[in-house]
Amino acid sequence: MTNAKAGSTATVIKISDARVRKYFQASIEKQRITQEFRMLEELERTVIPTPDVFAVELEDSPFIEMQRIDGSELLDLIEPNRMTDFLDAFATLHQRIHRQQSRLAPDWHAVMYSKIRYLSSDLRPKAEQLLEMLYVPQNRGLLHGDFHFQNILVTADEKFIVIDWHDATMGPPVADVARTLLLLRTAGGTAVPDEVRRYVCREYIDRYQAVSSIQLLNLADWLRLMAILRTLEQVQDAERDQLYQLVHHPDISSYFF
């Protein structure tokens, strides 16, 4: 890890060999910063591998001070000869997260309802319809909310560490799976060929289902809902066009698998 690494919501700065500070952009609400700090505190007492946290500052330049992880992003390590092994570990870790319960994470349904208010007039009715049709209150687990290769740090001994927990909620695991599939398939531009992205999606979902008893019912509709919600985020124009195409795709599953 270099002395400073900038992401879409924060910049991580090394302050010692053992610690870093994650400085958040001004657009990030203090509530989300506090939530991430408290979530990481809670996760220290679970089997989910996360950085230890030491302090949070909300005034002036808000930051969380946490353990420095000496590792690389999973995205930088994936090569053809290691892809299967890494996807197996990635999917297994994701289902372990979904088996956790949290007293601190907000309700997924409530968070999504607050988001859809900001959708465009052509997308909001569809999102509301899907949300009502799909949501089952009894099926709840811990959802990371942004589980992808850049939010996994891999140490020298290939231990996976999960970072960036400010979008964590309690809700239906299939929502988190659909979000991850959407990111694997569409995020990050056109550098990765379509056939590789489809392969990654197929391998991820196969391995997730192999290690999980969670039923991924109505996955196509969940993918459509996640595509709609993704339009609220800061994405490149090409990806935004892709998302709109997915929303109206007659056979959305064929785009992923």
Short mmCIF file of C-alpha atoms in Angstrom, two decimals:
data_model
loop_
_atom_site.label_atom_id
_atom_site.label_comp_id
_atom_site.label_asym_id
_atom_site.label_seq_id
_atom_site.Cartn_x
_atom_site.Cartn_y
_atom_site.Cartn_z
CA MET A 1 0.00 0.00 0.00
CA THR A 2 1.38 3.45 -0.91
CA ASN A 3 1.26 6.41 1.50
CA ALA A 4 -2.01 7.67 -0.05
CA LYS A 5 -4.70 5.94 -2.07
CA ALA A 6 -7.71 7.85 -3.40
CA GLY A 7 -11.07 6.18 -3.96
CA SER A 8 -14.51 7.40 -5.01
CA THR A 9 -15.60 8.34 -1.47
CA ALA A 10 -12.39 8.62 0.56
CA THR A 11 -8.61 8.84 0.54
CA VAL A 12 -6.60 6.42 2.68
CA ILE A 13 -3.34 7.83 4.07
CA LYS A 14 -0.66 5.80 5.84
CA ILE A 15 0.27 7.40 9.17
CA SER A 16 2.53 4.60 10.48
CA ASP A 17 3.52 1.04 9.66
CA ALA A 18 0.53 -0.14 11.70
CA ARG A 19 -2.18 2.44 11.02
CA VAL A 20 -3.92 4.41 8.28
CA ARG A 21 -6.51 7.16 8.26
CA LYS A 22 -9.43 7.02 5.88
CA TYR A 23 -10.35 10.65 5.07
CA PHE A 24 -13.85 10.99 3.68
CA GLN A 25 -14.98 13.39 0.99
CA ALA A 26 -17.15 16.30 2.08
CA SER A 27 -20.15 14.77 0.29
CA ILE A 28 -20.21 11.75 2.63
CA GLU A 29 -22.71 12.21 5.46
CA LYS A 30 -21.35 12.02 9.00
CA GLN A 31 -23.96 9.40 9.78
CA ARG A 32 -22.41 7.04 7.20
CA ILE A 33 -18.93 7.62 8.64
CA THR A 34 -20.15 6.85 12.14
CA GLN A 35 -21.98 3.80 10.85
CA GLU A 36 -18.84 2.41 9.19
CA PHE A 37 -16.81 2.92 12.38
CA ARG A 38 -19.41 1.21 14.55
CA MET A 39 -19.87 -1.59 12.03
CA LEU A 40 -16.14 -2.30 12.00
CA GLU A 41 -16.12 -2.31 15.81
CA GLU A 42 -18.94 -4.85 15.79
CA LEU A 43 -17.30 -6.98 13.09
CA GLU A 44 -14.10 -7.29 15.14
CA ARG A 45 -16.10 -9.72 17.31
CA THR A 46 -17.12 -11.93 14.39
CA VAL A 47 -15.45 -14.35 11.97
CA ILE A 48 -15.51 -11.74 9.17
CA PRO A 49 -11.95 -10.48 8.49
CA THR A 50 -11.88 -6.68 8.68
CA PRO A 51 -9.39 -4.00 9.76
CA ASP A 52 -9.38 -3.10 13.46
CA VAL A 53 -10.51 0.47 14.13
CA PHE A 54 -9.11 2.87 16.71
CA ALA A 55 -10.75 6.29 16.37
CA VAL A 56 -13.25 8.35 14.40
CA GLU A 57 -13.21 12.12 13.80
CA LEU A 58 -16.27 13.89 12.38
CA GLU A 59 -15.23 17.56 12.43
CA ASP A 60 -13.10 19.49 9.92
CA SER A 61 -11.64 16.62 7.83
CA PRO A 62 -13.61 13.53 8.92
CA PHE A 63 -11.65 10.29 9.13
CA ILE A 64 -11.55 6.81 10.61
CA GLU A 65 -8.22 5.63 11.98
CA MET A 66 -7.77 1.92 11.46
CA GLN A 67 -5.34 -0.94 11.13
CA ARG A 68 -3.07 -0.81 8.09
CA ILE A 69 -3.49 -3.92 5.97
CA ASP A 70 -0.33 -4.84 4.09
CA GLY A 71 -1.93 -6.27 0.99
CA SER A 72 -3.20 -5.71 -2.53
CA GLU A 73 -6.67 -5.31 -3.97
CA LEU A 74 -8.08 -8.59 -5.23
CA LEU A 75 -8.67 -6.90 -8.59
CA ASP A 76 -4.91 -6.46 -9.06
CA LEU A 77 -4.17 -10.13 -8.32
CA ILE A 78 -6.69 -11.92 -10.49
CA GLU A 79 -4.98 -13.75 -13.34
CA PRO A 80 -6.38 -16.51 -15.57
CA ASN A 81 -4.53 -19.28 -13.74
CA ARG A 82 -5.75 -18.11 -10.31
CA MET A 83 -9.22 -16.87 -11.18
CA THR A 84 -11.10 -20.00 -10.14
CA ASP A 85 -9.42 -20.18 -6.72
CA PHE A 86 -9.94 -16.50 -6.02
CA LEU A 87 -13.60 -16.58 -7.10
CA ASP A 88 -14.19 -19.56 -4.85
CA ALA A 89 -12.73 -17.69 -1.87
CA PHE A 90 -14.60 -14.51 -2.85
CA ALA A 91 -18.00 -16.25 -3.02
CA THR A 92 -17.38 -18.24 0.17
CA LEU A 93 -16.54 -15.08 2.07
CA HIS A 94 -19.65 -13.35 0.73
CA GLN A 95 -21.96 -16.08 2.03
CA ARG A 96 -20.18 -15.98 5.41
CA ILE A 97 -21.06 -12.29 5.63
CA HIS A 98 -24.69 -13.07 4.82
CA ARG A 99 -24.85 -15.55 7.70
CA GLN A 100 -24.02 -12.79 10.18
CA GLN A 101 -26.53 -10.72 12.13
CA SER A 102 -25.94 -7.10 13.13
CA ARG A 103 -27.52 -4.94 15.81
CA LEU A 104 -26.14 -1.80 14.20
CA ALA A 105 -26.72 -2.07 10.45
CA PRO A 106 -29.85 -0.22 9.24
CA ASP A 107 -32.75 -1.98 7.56
CA TRP A 108 -32.14 -2.56 3.85
CA HIS A 109 -35.75 -1.93 2.91
CA ALA A 110 -35.83 1.45 4.66
CA VAL A 111 -32.55 2.53 3.06
CA MET A 112 -33.76 1.57 -0.42
CA TYR A 113 -37.04 3.41 0.04
CA SER A 114 -35.12 6.55 0.96
CA LYS A 115 -33.01 6.19 -2.20
CA ILE A 116 -35.77 5.64 -4.74
CA ARG A 117 -37.18 9.09 -3.97
CA TYR A 118 -34.30 10.48 -6.04
CA LEU A 119 -34.86 8.32 -9.11
CA SER A 120 -35.98 9.85 -12.37
CA SER A 121 -39.72 9.86 -13.02
CA ASP A 122 -39.41 7.10 -15.63
CA LEU A 123 -37.57 4.71 -13.29
CA ARG A 124 -39.15 5.35 -9.90
CA PRO A 125 -42.49 3.53 -10.50
CA LYS A 126 -40.64 0.42 -11.72
CA ALA A 127 -38.33 0.49 -8.69
CA GLU A 128 -41.27 0.82 -6.30
CA GLN A 129 -43.05 -2.07 -8.00
CA LEU A 130 -39.99 -4.33 -7.81
CA LEU A 131 -39.25 -3.38 -4.22
CA GLU A 132 -42.76 -4.28 -3.09
CA MET A 133 -42.83 -7.49 -5.11
CA LEU A 134 -39.44 -8.82 -4.05
CA TYR A 135 -38.93 -7.88 -0.43
CA VAL A 136 -39.43 -10.59 2.21
CA PRO A 137 -38.89 -9.15 5.73
CA GLN A 138 -38.14 -12.54 7.33
CA ASN A 139 -35.16 -13.31 5.09
CA ARG A 140 -32.43 -11.21 6.67
CA GLY A 141 -28.68 -11.31 6.94
CA LEU A 142 -25.80 -8.84 6.97
CA LEU A 143 -25.29 -7.22 3.56
CA HIS A 144 -22.02 -5.49 2.68
CA GLY A 145 -23.67 -3.31 0.04
CA ASP A 146 -20.62 -2.93 -2.23
CA PHE A 147 -18.91 -6.32 -2.34
CA HIS A 148 -16.50 -6.36 -5.27
CA PHE A 149 -12.84 -7.05 -6.03
CA GLN A 150 -11.58 -3.59 -5.04
CA ASN A 151 -13.11 -3.87 -1.57
CA ILE A 152 -11.13 -7.03 -0.80
CA LEU A 153 -7.51 -6.70 0.30
CA VAL A 154 -5.37 -9.82 -0.01
CA THR A 155 -2.38 -10.26 2.30
CA ALA A 156 0.87 -12.05 1.46
CA ASP A 157 -0.52 -15.29 2.94
CA GLU A 158 -3.69 -14.83 0.80
CA LYS A 159 -6.00 -13.88 3.64
CA PHE A 160 -8.96 -11.82 2.42
CA ILE A 161 -9.79 -8.62 4.35
CA VAL A 162 -13.11 -6.87 3.65
CA ILE A 163 -13.10 -3.06 3.66
CA ASP A 164 -15.56 -0.18 3.03
CA TRP A 165 -18.57 -0.99 5.20
CA HIS A 166 -20.47 2.31 5.08
CA ASP A 167 -23.23 0.80 2.90
CA ALA A 168 -23.86 -2.22 5.15
CA THR A 169 -27.47 -3.09 5.95
CA MET A 170 -29.57 -5.95 7.28
CA GLY A 171 -31.75 -7.43 4.56
CA PRO A 172 -32.22 -10.18 1.95
CA PRO A 173 -28.88 -11.72 0.85
CA VAL A 174 -30.12 -12.05 -2.73
CA ALA A 175 -30.08 -8.24 -2.95
CA ASP A 176 -26.36 -8.21 -2.09
CA VAL A 177 -25.65 -11.02 -4.56
CA ALA A 178 -27.47 -9.14 -7.32
CA ARG A 179 -25.54 -5.96 -6.52
CA THR A 180 -22.23 -7.85 -6.74
CA LEU A 181 -23.23 -9.46 -10.04
CA LEU A 182 -24.12 -6.06 -11.46
CA LEU A 183 -20.73 -4.62 -10.48
CA LEU A 184 -18.84 -7.64 -11.82
CA ARG A 185 -20.67 -7.35 -15.14
CA THR A 186 -20.81 -3.59 -15.76
CA ALA A 187 -18.52 -1.54 -13.50
CA GLY A 188 -15.11 -0.21 -14.46
CA GLY A 189 -15.37 0.57 -18.15
CA THR A 190 -14.73 -1.64 -21.17
CA ALA A 191 -11.21 -2.89 -20.44
CA VAL A 192 -12.50 -6.37 -19.54
CA PRO A 193 -14.09 -8.28 -22.44
CA ASP A 194 -17.74 -9.30 -22.18
CA GLU A 195 -16.97 -13.01 -22.31
CA VAL A 196 -14.61 -12.69 -19.33
CA ARG A 197 -17.19 -10.76 -17.33
CA ARG A 198 -19.84 -13.40 -18.07
CA TYR A 199 -17.44 -16.14 -17.01
CA VAL A 200 -16.73 -14.34 -13.74
CA CYS A 201 -20.47 -13.91 -13.08
CA ARG A 202 -21.17 -17.58 -13.78
CA GLU A 203 -18.32 -18.80 -11.60
CA TYR A 204 -19.23 -16.47 -8.75
CA ILE A 205 -22.91 -17.46 -8.69
CA ASP A 206 -22.14 -21.18 -9.06
CA ARG A 207 -19.69 -21.10 -6.18
CA TYR A 208 -21.94 -18.97 -3.99
CA GLN A 209 -24.80 -21.43 -4.43
CA ALA A 210 -22.48 -24.39 -3.81
CA VAL A 211 -21.57 -23.13 -0.33
CA SER A 212 -24.82 -21.41 0.67
CA SER A 213 -28.28 -22.68 1.57
CA ILE A 214 -29.75 -19.25 0.76
CA GLN A 215 -32.33 -19.34 -2.02
CA LEU A 216 -31.68 -16.81 -4.79
CA LEU A 217 -35.30 -16.49 -5.86
CA ASN A 218 -36.33 -14.04 -8.60
CA LEU A 219 -32.69 -13.18 -9.31
CA ALA A 220 -33.51 -11.56 -12.67
CA ASP A 221 -35.89 -9.09 -11.01
CA TRP A 222 -33.31 -8.35 -8.34
CA LEU A 223 -30.74 -7.62 -11.05
CA ARG A 224 -33.16 -5.21 -12.69
CA LEU A 225 -33.79 -3.43 -9.38
CA MET A 226 -30.06 -3.13 -8.70
CA ALA A 227 -29.51 -1.68 -12.18
CA ILE A 228 -32.17 0.95 -11.50
CA LEU A 229 -30.64 1.90 -8.15
CA ARG A 230 -27.15 2.04 -9.63
CA THR A 231 -28.28 4.92 -11.88
CA LEU A 232 -28.28 7.11 -8.75
CA GLU A 233 -24.50 6.72 -8.39
CA GLN A 234 -21.68 8.59 -10.09
CA VAL A 235 -20.85 6.34 -13.03
CA GLN A 236 -19.39 6.97 -16.46
CA ASP A 237 -21.78 7.80 -19.29
CA ALA A 238 -21.15 4.49 -21.03
CA GLU A 239 -22.01 2.53 -17.90
CA ARG A 240 -25.12 4.65 -17.32
CA ASP A 241 -26.32 3.86 -20.85
CA GLN A 242 -25.64 0.20 -20.15
CA LEU A 243 -27.71 0.35 -16.97
CA TYR A 244 -30.69 1.85 -18.78
CA GLN A 245 -30.46 -0.91 -21.38
CA LEU A 246 -30.46 -3.52 -18.62
CA VAL A 247 -33.53 -2.02 -16.96
CA HIS A 248 -35.51 -2.65 -20.15
CA HIS A 249 -33.73 -5.84 -21.26
CA PRO A 250 -36.34 -8.56 -22.05
CA ASP A 251 -34.00 -11.34 -20.84
CA ILE A 252 -31.69 -9.72 -18.34
CA SER A 253 -30.22 -13.02 -17.09
CA SER A 254 -28.74 -13.74 -20.52
CA TYR A 255 -26.66 -10.58 -20.20
CA PHE A 256 -24.97 -11.97 -17.08
CA PHE A 257 -24.77 -15.70 -17.70
#
